[in-house]
Amino acid sequence: MTQAIQKKLSDSKSARWTALIIVSVTMMMGYFFTDVMSPLEDMLSSDLHWNGSEYGFFSGAYGLINVFLLMLFFGGIILDKMGIRFTGLMSTGLMLAGALIKWYAVTYVPTDTIVDWFHLHLIIINIDAPHLSCLIASLGFAIYGVGCEIAGITVSKVIVKWFTGHELALAMGLQVALARFGTLFAMWFSLPIANHMGGISTSIGLGASLLCAALLAFMYYCTMDKKLDASAETSQSEDGEDEGFKLSDLKILVSNPGFWIICLLCLMFYGGVFPFLKFATKLMIVKYGVADDFAGVIPGLIPVGTMIL
């Protein structure tokens, strides 16, 4: 009887598409915040006195903790061990915390405060005596990046949980398409909002507010997730014993050539498209003389092709 109830719940179109909309909107708000600073580089230079190297360091901070502390690897283990609800709330909480740190940095840290003792010289990045606001904002963006990336893999598992045996590929495609709307809105509206409604702080504050709404939305999803688990025939965990992390699984994964080919494809995309978006708005303004309020619209068209495909 309980198995029939579980099947009826997972087969319910309204239930599973509601779950998809909730997690997709959560990621859409995350993608908005990821790119909300991208159109503001020119304003960061004039208002906060950041130079190009500082902005580049800030943009790269998104992946610092993920790369050097292997947080996505550990995030995947946490997801397998602790489940969707715990990991989703943890990741969205980290996103909001990082966003608030970043908002504080651009709002309250004095713009003329230089950190003389901090000197960073790398092959690619060269920052000498950066502004304190840049360092604090970078810390917040790094924390946010951990939450956002772990939220991404959590959402993928949510979709598999609700759509296996149904429109799985369609659901994943729609989730990515809706998420790209966040990038589109950030590229199109972040700079006009900052220009006409109070500066950089307003755009960042809007992004942080949306992430607060995203956290609340995921809390609501957790109630749906509990109902789905409660309808299971046995009292097994939401992940199931056969899905737990094993070192043998890691060995199988890294020995699969297809895994490394997919990694290479992702690396080329992340290395080519996303960094371009970070600098594209200023490129439109400085090199091609596009008006400030319209400059973000042109690079903002890139996600449109993604959404259609």
PDB file of C-alpha atoms in Angstrom:
ATOM      1  CA  MET A   1       0.000   0.000   0.000  1.00  0.00           C
ATOM      2  CA  THR A   2       2.758   2.439   0.974  1.00  0.00           C
ATOM      3  CA  GLN A   3       4.648   1.577  -2.207  1.00  0.00           C
ATOM      4  CA  ALA A   4       1.574   2.518  -4.201  1.00  0.00           C
ATOM      5  CA  ILE A   5       1.396   5.810  -2.336  1.00  0.00           C
ATOM      6  CA  GLN A   6       5.045   6.536  -3.106  1.00  0.00           C
ATOM      7  CA  LYS A   7       4.576   5.715  -6.751  1.00  0.00           C
ATOM      8  CA  LYS A   8       1.485   7.896  -6.931  1.00  0.00           C
ATOM      9  CA  LEU A   9       3.410  10.804  -5.412  1.00  0.00           C
ATOM     10  CA  SER A  10       6.408  10.452  -7.723  1.00  0.00           C
ATOM     11  CA  ASP A  11       4.100  10.006 -10.712  1.00  0.00           C
ATOM     12  CA  SER A  12       2.153  13.148  -9.905  1.00  0.00           C
ATOM     13  CA  LYS A  13       2.981  15.716 -12.578  1.00  0.00           C
ATOM     14  CA  SER A  14       1.967  18.617 -10.378  1.00  0.00           C
ATOM     15  CA  ALA A  15       4.171  17.428  -7.515  1.00  0.00           C
ATOM     16  CA  ARG A  16       7.315  16.791  -9.509  1.00  0.00           C
ATOM     17  CA  TRP A  17       7.018  19.910 -11.669  1.00  0.00           C
ATOM     18  CA  THR A  18       6.411  21.994  -8.549  1.00  0.00           C
ATOM     19  CA  ALA A  19       9.601  20.552  -7.074  1.00  0.00           C
ATOM     20  CA  LEU A  20      11.442  21.346 -10.307  1.00  0.00           C
ATOM     21  CA  ILE A  21      10.216  24.930 -10.365  1.00  0.00           C
ATOM     22  CA  ILE A  22      11.266  25.487  -6.747  1.00  0.00           C
ATOM     23  CA  VAL A  23      14.833  24.227  -7.175  1.00  0.00           C
ATOM     24  CA  SER A  24      15.164  25.885 -10.596  1.00  0.00           C
ATOM     25  CA  VAL A  25      14.140  29.264  -9.202  1.00  0.00           C
ATOM     26  CA  THR A  26      16.591  28.723  -6.346  1.00  0.00           C
ATOM     27  CA  MET A  27      19.423  28.255  -8.846  1.00  0.00           C
ATOM     28  CA  MET A  28      18.172  31.135 -11.006  1.00  0.00           C
ATOM     29  CA  MET A  29      18.560  33.472  -8.043  1.00  0.00           C
ATOM     30  CA  GLY A  30      21.998  32.005  -7.429  1.00  0.00           C
ATOM     31  CA  TYR A  31      23.074  32.584 -11.028  1.00  0.00           C
ATOM     32  CA  PHE A  32      21.826  36.170 -10.768  1.00  0.00           C
ATOM     33  CA  PHE A  33      24.101  36.798  -7.817  1.00  0.00           C
ATOM     34  CA  THR A  34      27.013  35.020  -9.486  1.00  0.00           C
ATOM     35  CA  ASP A  35      26.989  37.552 -12.328  1.00  0.00           C
ATOM     36  CA  VAL A  36      25.492  40.597 -10.629  1.00  0.00           C
ATOM     37  CA  MET A  37      28.940  42.211 -10.290  1.00  0.00           C
ATOM     38  CA  SER A  38      30.012  41.485 -13.866  1.00  0.00           C
ATOM     39  CA  PRO A  39      28.436  44.594 -15.462  1.00  0.00           C
ATOM     40  CA  LEU A  40      29.709  46.790 -12.615  1.00  0.00           C
ATOM     41  CA  GLU A  41      33.466  46.634 -13.274  1.00  0.00           C
ATOM     42  CA  ASP A  42      33.655  50.196 -14.568  1.00  0.00           C
ATOM     43  CA  MET A  43      31.671  51.447 -11.563  1.00  0.00           C
ATOM     44  CA  LEU A  44      33.912  49.467  -9.194  1.00  0.00           C
ATOM     45  CA  SER A  45      36.843  51.398 -10.615  1.00  0.00           C
ATOM     46  CA  SER A  46      35.228  54.812 -10.229  1.00  0.00           C
ATOM     47  CA  ASP A  47      33.366  54.296  -6.932  1.00  0.00           C
ATOM     48  CA  LEU A  48      35.488  51.805  -4.991  1.00  0.00           C
ATOM     49  CA  HIS A  49      38.824  52.513  -6.744  1.00  0.00           C
ATOM     50  CA  TRP A  50      39.440  48.859  -7.613  1.00  0.00           C
ATOM     51  CA  ASN A  51      41.870  48.318 -10.455  1.00  0.00           C
ATOM     52  CA  GLY A  52      41.613  45.609 -13.097  1.00  0.00           C
ATOM     53  CA  SER A  53      43.819  43.183 -11.193  1.00  0.00           C
ATOM     54  CA  GLU A  54      41.682  43.516  -8.087  1.00  0.00           C
ATOM     55  CA  TYR A  55      38.513  42.884 -10.055  1.00  0.00           C
ATOM     56  CA  GLY A  56      40.146  39.861 -11.699  1.00  0.00           C
ATOM     57  CA  PHE A  57      41.187  38.501  -8.298  1.00  0.00           C
ATOM     58  CA  PHE A  58      37.671  39.034  -6.981  1.00  0.00           C
ATOM     59  CA  SER A  59      36.116  37.254  -9.960  1.00  0.00           C
ATOM     60  CA  GLY A  60      38.455  34.303  -9.568  1.00  0.00           C
ATOM     61  CA  ALA A  61      37.747  34.084  -5.837  1.00  0.00           C
ATOM     62  CA  TYR A  62      34.509  32.256  -6.692  1.00  0.00           C
ATOM     63  CA  GLY A  63      36.485  29.071  -7.227  1.00  0.00           C
ATOM     64  CA  LEU A  64      39.319  29.494  -4.699  1.00  0.00           C
ATOM     65  CA  ILE A  65      37.905  27.355  -1.893  1.00  0.00           C
ATOM     66  CA  ASN A  66      36.289  24.901  -4.287  1.00  0.00           C
ATOM     67  CA  VAL A  67      39.553  24.278  -6.140  1.00  0.00           C
ATOM     68  CA  PHE A  68      42.208  24.368  -3.440  1.00  0.00           C
ATOM     69  CA  LEU A  69      40.185  22.740  -0.653  1.00  0.00           C
ATOM     70  CA  LEU A  70      38.342  20.276  -2.951  1.00  0.00           C
ATOM     71  CA  MET A  71      34.984  21.417  -1.600  1.00  0.00           C
ATOM     72  CA  LEU A  72      32.949  20.030  -4.479  1.00  0.00           C
ATOM     73  CA  PHE A  73      34.496  16.600  -3.890  1.00  0.00           C
ATOM     74  CA  PHE A  74      33.639  16.785  -0.200  1.00  0.00           C
ATOM     75  CA  GLY A  75      30.291  18.357  -1.026  1.00  0.00           C
ATOM     76  CA  GLY A  76      29.416  15.312  -3.102  1.00  0.00           C
ATOM     77  CA  ILE A  77      30.332  13.032  -0.216  1.00  0.00           C
ATOM     78  CA  ILE A  78      28.227  15.138   2.165  1.00  0.00           C
ATOM     79  CA  LEU A  79      25.316  14.920  -0.261  1.00  0.00           C
ATOM     80  CA  ASP A  80      25.579  11.129  -0.452  1.00  0.00           C
ATOM     81  CA  LYS A  81      25.975  10.747   3.304  1.00  0.00           C
ATOM     82  CA  MET A  82      23.652  13.427   4.682  1.00  0.00           C
ATOM     83  CA  GLY A  83      21.054  13.670   1.946  1.00  0.00           C
ATOM     84  CA  ILE A  84      19.350  16.331  -0.105  1.00  0.00           C
ATOM     85  CA  ARG A  85      17.661  18.312   2.628  1.00  0.00           C
ATOM     86  CA  PHE A  86      20.726  18.804   4.829  1.00  0.00           C
ATOM     87  CA  THR A  87      23.057  19.546   1.917  1.00  0.00           C
ATOM     88  CA  GLY A  88      20.579  21.857   0.194  1.00  0.00           C
ATOM     89  CA  LEU A  89      19.981  23.933   3.318  1.00  0.00           C
ATOM     90  CA  MET A  90      23.719  24.029   4.023  1.00  0.00           C
ATOM     91  CA  SER A  91      24.580  25.187   0.507  1.00  0.00           C
ATOM     92  CA  THR A  92      21.852  27.826   0.244  1.00  0.00           C
ATOM     93  CA  GLY A  93      22.835  29.055   3.704  1.00  0.00           C
ATOM     94  CA  LEU A  94      26.454  29.414   2.568  1.00  0.00           C
ATOM     95  CA  MET A  95      25.280  31.288  -0.523  1.00  0.00           C
ATOM     96  CA  LEU A  96      23.366  33.791   1.589  1.00  0.00           C
ATOM     97  CA  ALA A  97      26.203  34.179   4.110  1.00  0.00           C
ATOM     98  CA  GLY A  98      28.745  34.844   1.357  1.00  0.00           C
ATOM     99  CA  ALA A  99      26.392  37.303  -0.320  1.00  0.00           C
ATOM    100  CA  LEU A 100      25.933  39.287   2.889  1.00  0.00           C
ATOM    101  CA  ILE A 101      29.714  39.483   3.410  1.00  0.00           C
ATOM    102  CA  LYS A 102      30.117  40.755  -0.138  1.00  0.00           C
ATOM    103  CA  TRP A 103      27.320  43.312   0.333  1.00  0.00           C
ATOM    104  CA  TYR A 104      28.931  44.512   3.569  1.00  0.00           C
ATOM    105  CA  ALA A 105      32.273  44.925   1.794  1.00  0.00           C
ATOM    106  CA  VAL A 106      30.940  47.174  -0.970  1.00  0.00           C
ATOM    107  CA  THR A 107      28.610  49.096   1.362  1.00  0.00           C
ATOM    108  CA  TYR A 108      30.418  49.785   4.637  1.00  0.00           C
ATOM    109  CA  VAL A 109      34.157  49.229   4.149  1.00  0.00           C
ATOM    110  CA  PRO A 110      35.887  52.590   3.466  1.00  0.00           C
ATOM    111  CA  THR A 111      36.820  52.847  -0.188  1.00  0.00           C
ATOM    112  CA  ASP A 112      40.271  54.324   0.511  1.00  0.00           C
ATOM    113  CA  THR A 113      41.433  51.590   2.918  1.00  0.00           C
ATOM    114  CA  ILE A 114      44.527  49.921   1.456  1.00  0.00           C
ATOM    115  CA  VAL A 115      45.991  46.723   2.899  1.00  0.00           C
ATOM    116  CA  ASP A 116      49.663  47.561   2.694  1.00  0.00           C
ATOM    117  CA  TRP A 117      50.806  44.335   4.307  1.00  0.00           C
ATOM    118  CA  PHE A 118      49.022  42.188   1.723  1.00  0.00           C
ATOM    119  CA  HIS A 119      51.054  41.566  -1.416  1.00  0.00           C
ATOM    120  CA  LEU A 120      50.102  38.878  -3.868  1.00  0.00           C
ATOM    121  CA  HIS A 121      52.259  38.139  -6.882  1.00  0.00           C
ATOM    122  CA  LEU A 122      51.321  35.226  -9.070  1.00  0.00           C
ATOM    123  CA  ILE A 123      52.135  34.340 -12.668  1.00  0.00           C
ATOM    124  CA  ILE A 124      48.712  35.388 -13.921  1.00  0.00           C
ATOM    125  CA  ILE A 125      47.402  37.667 -11.138  1.00  0.00           C
ATOM    126  CA  ASN A 126      49.364  40.640  -9.854  1.00  0.00           C
ATOM    127  CA  ILE A 127      47.847  42.482  -6.929  1.00  0.00           C
ATOM    128  CA  ASP A 128      49.915  44.900  -4.911  1.00  0.00           C
ATOM    129  CA  ALA A 129      48.433  46.500  -1.765  1.00  0.00           C
ATOM    130  CA  PRO A 130      44.759  45.863  -2.597  1.00  0.00           C
ATOM    131  CA  HIS A 131      41.762  47.623  -1.132  1.00  0.00           C
ATOM    132  CA  LEU A 132      40.275  46.065   1.986  1.00  0.00           C
ATOM    133  CA  SER A 133      36.840  46.097   0.378  1.00  0.00           C
ATOM    134  CA  CYS A 134      38.183  43.890  -2.418  1.00  0.00           C
ATOM    135  CA  LEU A 135      39.605  41.322   0.003  1.00  0.00           C
ATOM    136  CA  ILE A 136      36.440  41.119   2.085  1.00  0.00           C
ATOM    137  CA  ALA A 137      34.240  40.943  -1.013  1.00  0.00           C
ATOM    138  CA  SER A 138      36.485  38.186  -2.394  1.00  0.00           C
ATOM    139  CA  LEU A 139      36.130  36.219   0.842  1.00  0.00           C
ATOM    140  CA  GLY A 140      32.367  36.513   0.630  1.00  0.00           C
ATOM    141  CA  PHE A 141      32.363  35.503  -3.035  1.00  0.00           C
ATOM    142  CA  ALA A 142      34.547  32.469  -2.259  1.00  0.00           C
ATOM    143  CA  ILE A 143      32.142  31.331   0.471  1.00  0.00           C
ATOM    144  CA  TYR A 144      29.229  31.968  -1.852  1.00  0.00           C
ATOM    145  CA  GLY A 145      30.952  29.930  -4.569  1.00  0.00           C
ATOM    146  CA  VAL A 146      31.165  26.897  -2.289  1.00  0.00           C
ATOM    147  CA  GLY A 147      27.451  27.093  -1.561  1.00  0.00           C
ATOM    148  CA  CYS A 148      26.431  27.728  -5.162  1.00  0.00           C
ATOM    149  CA  GLU A 149      28.394  24.829  -6.638  1.00  0.00           C
ATOM    150  CA  ILE A 150      27.244  22.364  -3.977  1.00  0.00           C
ATOM    151  CA  ALA A 151      23.686  23.604  -4.507  1.00  0.00           C
ATOM    152  CA  GLY A 152      24.110  22.828  -8.202  1.00  0.00           C
ATOM    153  CA  ILE A 153      24.941  19.177  -7.614  1.00  0.00           C
ATOM    154  CA  THR A 154      22.201  18.954  -4.990  1.00  0.00           C
ATOM    155  CA  VAL A 155      19.630  20.211  -7.481  1.00  0.00           C
ATOM    156  CA  SER A 156      20.795  17.605  -9.990  1.00  0.00           C
ATOM    157  CA  LYS A 157      20.136  14.901  -7.420  1.00  0.00           C
ATOM    158  CA  VAL A 158      16.729  16.426  -6.649  1.00  0.00           C
ATOM    159  CA  ILE A 159      15.762  16.159 -10.312  1.00  0.00           C
ATOM    160  CA  VAL A 160      16.909  12.542 -10.533  1.00  0.00           C
ATOM    161  CA  LYS A 161      14.948  11.731  -7.392  1.00  0.00           C
ATOM    162  CA  TRP A 162      11.678  13.129  -8.753  1.00  0.00           C
ATOM    163  CA  PHE A 163      11.987  12.486 -12.490  1.00  0.00           C
ATOM    164  CA  THR A 164      13.617   9.056 -12.866  1.00  0.00           C
ATOM    165  CA  GLY A 165      11.269   7.134 -15.118  1.00  0.00           C
ATOM    166  CA  HIS A 166       9.635  10.334 -16.354  1.00  0.00           C
ATOM    167  CA  GLU A 167      10.896  13.372 -18.300  1.00  0.00           C
ATOM    168  CA  LEU A 168      14.370  13.323 -16.718  1.00  0.00           C
ATOM    169  CA  ALA A 169      16.395  14.881 -19.553  1.00  0.00           C
ATOM    170  CA  LEU A 170      13.700  17.478 -20.230  1.00  0.00           C
ATOM    171  CA  ALA A 171      13.618  18.416 -16.551  1.00  0.00           C
ATOM    172  CA  MET A 172      17.394  18.859 -16.442  1.00  0.00           C
ATOM    173  CA  GLY A 173      17.334  20.967 -19.581  1.00  0.00           C
ATOM    174  CA  LEU A 174      14.584  23.200 -18.252  1.00  0.00           C
ATOM    175  CA  GLN A 175      16.380  23.603 -14.948  1.00  0.00           C
ATOM    176  CA  VAL A 176      19.520  24.858 -16.689  1.00  0.00           C
ATOM    177  CA  ALA A 177      17.447  27.105 -18.970  1.00  0.00           C
ATOM    178  CA  LEU A 178      15.660  28.721 -16.026  1.00  0.00           C
ATOM    179  CA  ALA A 179      18.954  29.137 -14.187  1.00  0.00           C
ATOM    180  CA  ARG A 180      20.428  30.970 -17.194  1.00  0.00           C
ATOM    181  CA  PHE A 181      17.664  33.539 -16.819  1.00  0.00           C
ATOM    182  CA  GLY A 182      19.497  34.587 -13.676  1.00  0.00           C
ATOM    183  CA  THR A 183      22.612  35.352 -15.720  1.00  0.00           C
ATOM    184  CA  LEU A 184      20.509  37.151 -18.322  1.00  0.00           C
ATOM    185  CA  PHE A 185      18.791  39.354 -15.729  1.00  0.00           C
ATOM    186  CA  ALA A 186      22.106  40.157 -14.041  1.00  0.00           C
ATOM    187  CA  MET A 187      23.761  41.203 -17.306  1.00  0.00           C
ATOM    188  CA  TRP A 188      20.768  43.271 -18.417  1.00  0.00           C
ATOM    189  CA  PHE A 189      19.652  44.966 -15.213  1.00  0.00           C
ATOM    190  CA  SER A 190      22.508  45.077 -12.687  1.00  0.00           C
ATOM    191  CA  LEU A 191      24.178  48.183 -14.110  1.00  0.00           C
ATOM    192  CA  PRO A 192      20.959  50.172 -14.777  1.00  0.00           C
ATOM    193  CA  ILE A 193      19.815  49.421 -11.223  1.00  0.00           C
ATOM    194  CA  ALA A 194      23.151  50.577  -9.834  1.00  0.00           C
ATOM    195  CA  ASN A 195      23.122  53.707 -12.003  1.00  0.00           C
ATOM    196  CA  HIS A 196      19.619  54.810 -11.102  1.00  0.00           C
ATOM    197  CA  MET A 197      18.892  53.341  -7.670  1.00  0.00           C
ATOM    198  CA  GLY A 198      21.805  53.987  -5.351  1.00  0.00           C
ATOM    199  CA  GLY A 199      24.991  52.472  -6.734  1.00  0.00           C
ATOM    200  CA  ILE A 200      26.784  49.147  -6.456  1.00  0.00           C
ATOM    201  CA  SER A 201      25.352  48.377  -3.026  1.00  0.00           C
ATOM    202  CA  THR A 202      21.802  48.357  -4.398  1.00  0.00           C
ATOM    203  CA  SER A 203      22.503  45.701  -7.015  1.00  0.00           C
ATOM    204  CA  ILE A 204      24.409  43.504  -4.567  1.00  0.00           C
ATOM    205  CA  GLY A 205      21.702  44.002  -1.946  1.00  0.00           C
ATOM    206  CA  LEU A 206      19.061  42.930  -4.454  1.00  0.00           C
ATOM    207  CA  GLY A 207      21.043  39.775  -5.178  1.00  0.00           C
ATOM    208  CA  ALA A 208      21.381  39.009  -1.461  1.00  0.00           C
ATOM    209  CA  SER A 209      17.628  39.514  -1.000  1.00  0.00           C
ATOM    210  CA  LEU A 210      16.922  37.067  -3.806  1.00  0.00           C
ATOM    211  CA  LEU A 211      19.196  34.518  -2.144  1.00  0.00           C
ATOM    212  CA  CYS A 212      17.229  34.929   1.079  1.00  0.00           C
ATOM    213  CA  ALA A 213      14.112  34.106  -0.933  1.00  0.00           C
ATOM    214  CA  ALA A 214      15.956  31.143  -2.468  1.00  0.00           C
ATOM    215  CA  LEU A 215      16.736  29.781   1.007  1.00  0.00           C
ATOM    216  CA  LEU A 216      13.076  30.078   1.984  1.00  0.00           C
ATOM    217  CA  ALA A 217      12.040  28.383  -1.253  1.00  0.00           C
ATOM    218  CA  PHE A 218      14.344  25.442  -0.571  1.00  0.00           C
ATOM    219  CA  MET A 219      12.940  25.178   2.940  1.00  0.00           C
ATOM    220  CA  TYR A 220       9.529  24.733   1.356  1.00  0.00           C
ATOM    221  CA  TYR A 221      10.953  22.102  -0.980  1.00  0.00           C
ATOM    222  CA  CYS A 222      12.209  20.205   2.083  1.00  0.00           C
ATOM    223  CA  THR A 223       8.602  19.707   3.188  1.00  0.00           C
ATOM    224  CA  MET A 224       7.827  18.111  -0.175  1.00  0.00           C
ATOM    225  CA  ASP A 225      10.937  15.965   0.063  1.00  0.00           C
ATOM    226  CA  LYS A 226       9.879  14.699   3.487  1.00  0.00           C
ATOM    227  CA  LYS A 227       6.475  13.729   2.138  1.00  0.00           C
ATOM    228  CA  LEU A 228       8.091  11.831  -0.713  1.00  0.00           C
ATOM    229  CA  ASP A 229      10.326   9.927   1.708  1.00  0.00           C
ATOM    230  CA  ALA A 230       7.446   9.266   4.077  1.00  0.00           C
ATOM    231  CA  SER A 231       5.593   7.456   1.331  1.00  0.00           C
ATOM    232  CA  ALA A 232       8.382   4.908   0.897  1.00  0.00           C
ATOM    233  CA  GLU A 233       7.581   1.306   1.740  1.00  0.00           C
ATOM    234  CA  THR A 234      10.548   0.940   4.075  1.00  0.00           C
ATOM    235  CA  SER A 235      12.231   3.409   6.415  1.00  0.00           C
ATOM    236  CA  GLN A 236      15.331   3.649   4.228  1.00  0.00           C
ATOM    237  CA  SER A 237      17.096   6.992   4.073  1.00  0.00           C
ATOM    238  CA  GLU A 238      16.417   9.430   1.272  1.00  0.00           C
ATOM    239  CA  ASP A 239      19.573   8.352  -0.510  1.00  0.00           C
ATOM    240  CA  GLY A 240      19.470   4.599  -0.087  1.00  0.00           C
ATOM    241  CA  GLU A 241      22.335   2.391   1.072  1.00  0.00           C
ATOM    242  CA  ASP A 242      23.457   1.534  -2.431  1.00  0.00           C
ATOM    243  CA  GLU A 243      24.177   5.194  -3.177  1.00  0.00           C
ATOM    244  CA  GLY A 244      26.631   5.787  -0.326  1.00  0.00           C
ATOM    245  CA  PHE A 245      30.160   6.934  -1.107  1.00  0.00           C
ATOM    246  CA  LYS A 246      32.783   4.212  -1.512  1.00  0.00           C
ATOM    247  CA  LEU A 247      36.452   4.610  -2.415  1.00  0.00           C
ATOM    248  CA  SER A 248      35.997   1.860  -4.986  1.00  0.00           C
ATOM    249  CA  ASP A 249      33.473   4.082  -6.779  1.00  0.00           C
ATOM    250  CA  LEU A 250      36.099   6.832  -7.038  1.00  0.00           C
ATOM    251  CA  LYS A 251      38.566   4.420  -8.599  1.00  0.00           C
ATOM    252  CA  ILE A 252      36.009   3.337 -11.196  1.00  0.00           C
ATOM    253  CA  LEU A 253      35.177   6.963 -11.965  1.00  0.00           C
ATOM    254  CA  VAL A 254      38.723   8.252 -12.535  1.00  0.00           C
ATOM    255  CA  SER A 255      39.612   5.225 -14.663  1.00  0.00           C
ATOM    256  CA  ASN A 256      36.752   5.971 -17.062  1.00  0.00           C
ATOM    257  CA  PRO A 257      38.002   7.909 -20.153  1.00  0.00           C
ATOM    258  CA  GLY A 258      34.527   9.315 -20.725  1.00  0.00           C
ATOM    259  CA  PHE A 259      34.673  11.035 -17.334  1.00  0.00           C
ATOM    260  CA  TRP A 260      37.859  12.908 -18.280  1.00  0.00           C
ATOM    261  CA  ILE A 261      36.483  13.890 -21.690  1.00  0.00           C
ATOM    262  CA  ILE A 262      33.418  15.415 -20.012  1.00  0.00           C
ATOM    263  CA  CYS A 263      35.712  17.194 -17.533  1.00  0.00           C
ATOM    264  CA  LEU A 264      37.734  18.617 -20.427  1.00  0.00           C
ATOM    265  CA  LEU A 265      34.586  19.891 -22.150  1.00  0.00           C
ATOM    266  CA  CYS A 266      33.442  21.575 -18.942  1.00  0.00           C
ATOM    267  CA  LEU A 267      36.906  23.040 -18.368  1.00  0.00           C
ATOM    268  CA  MET A 268      36.991  24.625 -21.822  1.00  0.00           C
ATOM    269  CA  PHE A 269      33.493  26.054 -21.407  1.00  0.00           C
ATOM    270  CA  TYR A 270      34.131  27.420 -17.924  1.00  0.00           C
ATOM    271  CA  GLY A 271      37.493  28.789 -19.023  1.00  0.00           C
ATOM    272  CA  GLY A 272      36.136  30.454 -22.162  1.00  0.00           C
ATOM    273  CA  VAL A 273      32.588  31.647 -21.587  1.00  0.00           C
ATOM    274  CA  PHE A 274      32.280  32.578 -17.910  1.00  0.00           C
ATOM    275  CA  PRO A 275      35.475  34.680 -17.655  1.00  0.00           C
ATOM    276  CA  PHE A 276      34.430  36.531 -20.809  1.00  0.00           C
ATOM    277  CA  LEU A 277      31.091  37.412 -19.210  1.00  0.00           C
ATOM    278  CA  LYS A 278      32.929  38.875 -16.206  1.00  0.00           C
ATOM    279  CA  PHE A 279      34.734  41.427 -18.373  1.00  0.00           C
ATOM    280  CA  ALA A 280      32.422  41.769 -21.384  1.00  0.00           C
ATOM    281  CA  THR A 281      30.338  44.724 -20.187  1.00  0.00           C
ATOM    282  CA  LYS A 282      33.369  46.959 -19.642  1.00  0.00           C
ATOM    283  CA  LEU A 283      34.683  45.802 -23.012  1.00  0.00           C
ATOM    284  CA  MET A 284      31.472  47.042 -24.639  1.00  0.00           C
ATOM    285  CA  ILE A 285      31.797  50.403 -22.887  1.00  0.00           C
ATOM    286  CA  VAL A 286      35.520  51.071 -23.270  1.00  0.00           C
ATOM    287  CA  LYS A 287      36.309  49.560 -26.663  1.00  0.00           C
ATOM    288  CA  TYR A 288      33.041  49.961 -28.557  1.00  0.00           C
ATOM    289  CA  GLY A 289      31.547  53.027 -26.874  1.00  0.00           C
ATOM    290  CA  VAL A 290      28.242  51.349 -25.978  1.00  0.00           C
ATOM    291  CA  ALA A 291      26.078  53.282 -23.516  1.00  0.00           C
ATOM    292  CA  ASP A 292      26.383  52.067 -19.918  1.00  0.00           C
ATOM    293  CA  ASP A 293      22.764  50.994 -19.480  1.00  0.00           C
ATOM    294  CA  PHE A 294      22.811  48.994 -22.716  1.00  0.00           C
ATOM    295  CA  ALA A 295      26.330  47.553 -22.495  1.00  0.00           C
ATOM    296  CA  GLY A 296      25.282  44.479 -20.495  1.00  0.00           C
ATOM    297  CA  VAL A 297      22.536  43.564 -22.947  1.00  0.00           C
ATOM    298  CA  ILE A 298      25.003  42.436 -25.632  1.00  0.00           C
ATOM    299  CA  PRO A 299      26.943  39.835 -23.571  1.00  0.00           C
ATOM    300  CA  GLY A 300      23.646  39.009 -21.880  1.00  0.00           C
ATOM    301  CA  LEU A 301      22.486  37.540 -25.183  1.00  0.00           C
ATOM    302  CA  ILE A 302      24.947  34.651 -24.794  1.00  0.00           C
ATOM    303  CA  PRO A 303      22.752  32.758 -22.274  1.00  0.00           C
ATOM    304  CA  VAL A 304      19.765  33.160 -24.610  1.00  0.00           C
ATOM    305  CA  GLY A 305      21.264  30.612 -27.008  1.00  0.00           C
ATOM    306  CA  THR A 306      21.852  28.274 -24.076  1.00  0.00           C
ATOM    307  CA  MET A 307      18.230  28.563 -22.980  1.00  0.00           C
ATOM    308  CA  ILE A 308      16.874  27.850 -26.455  1.00  0.00           C
ATOM    309  CA  LEU A 309      19.099  24.832 -27.025  1.00  0.00           C
TER     310      LEU A 309
END
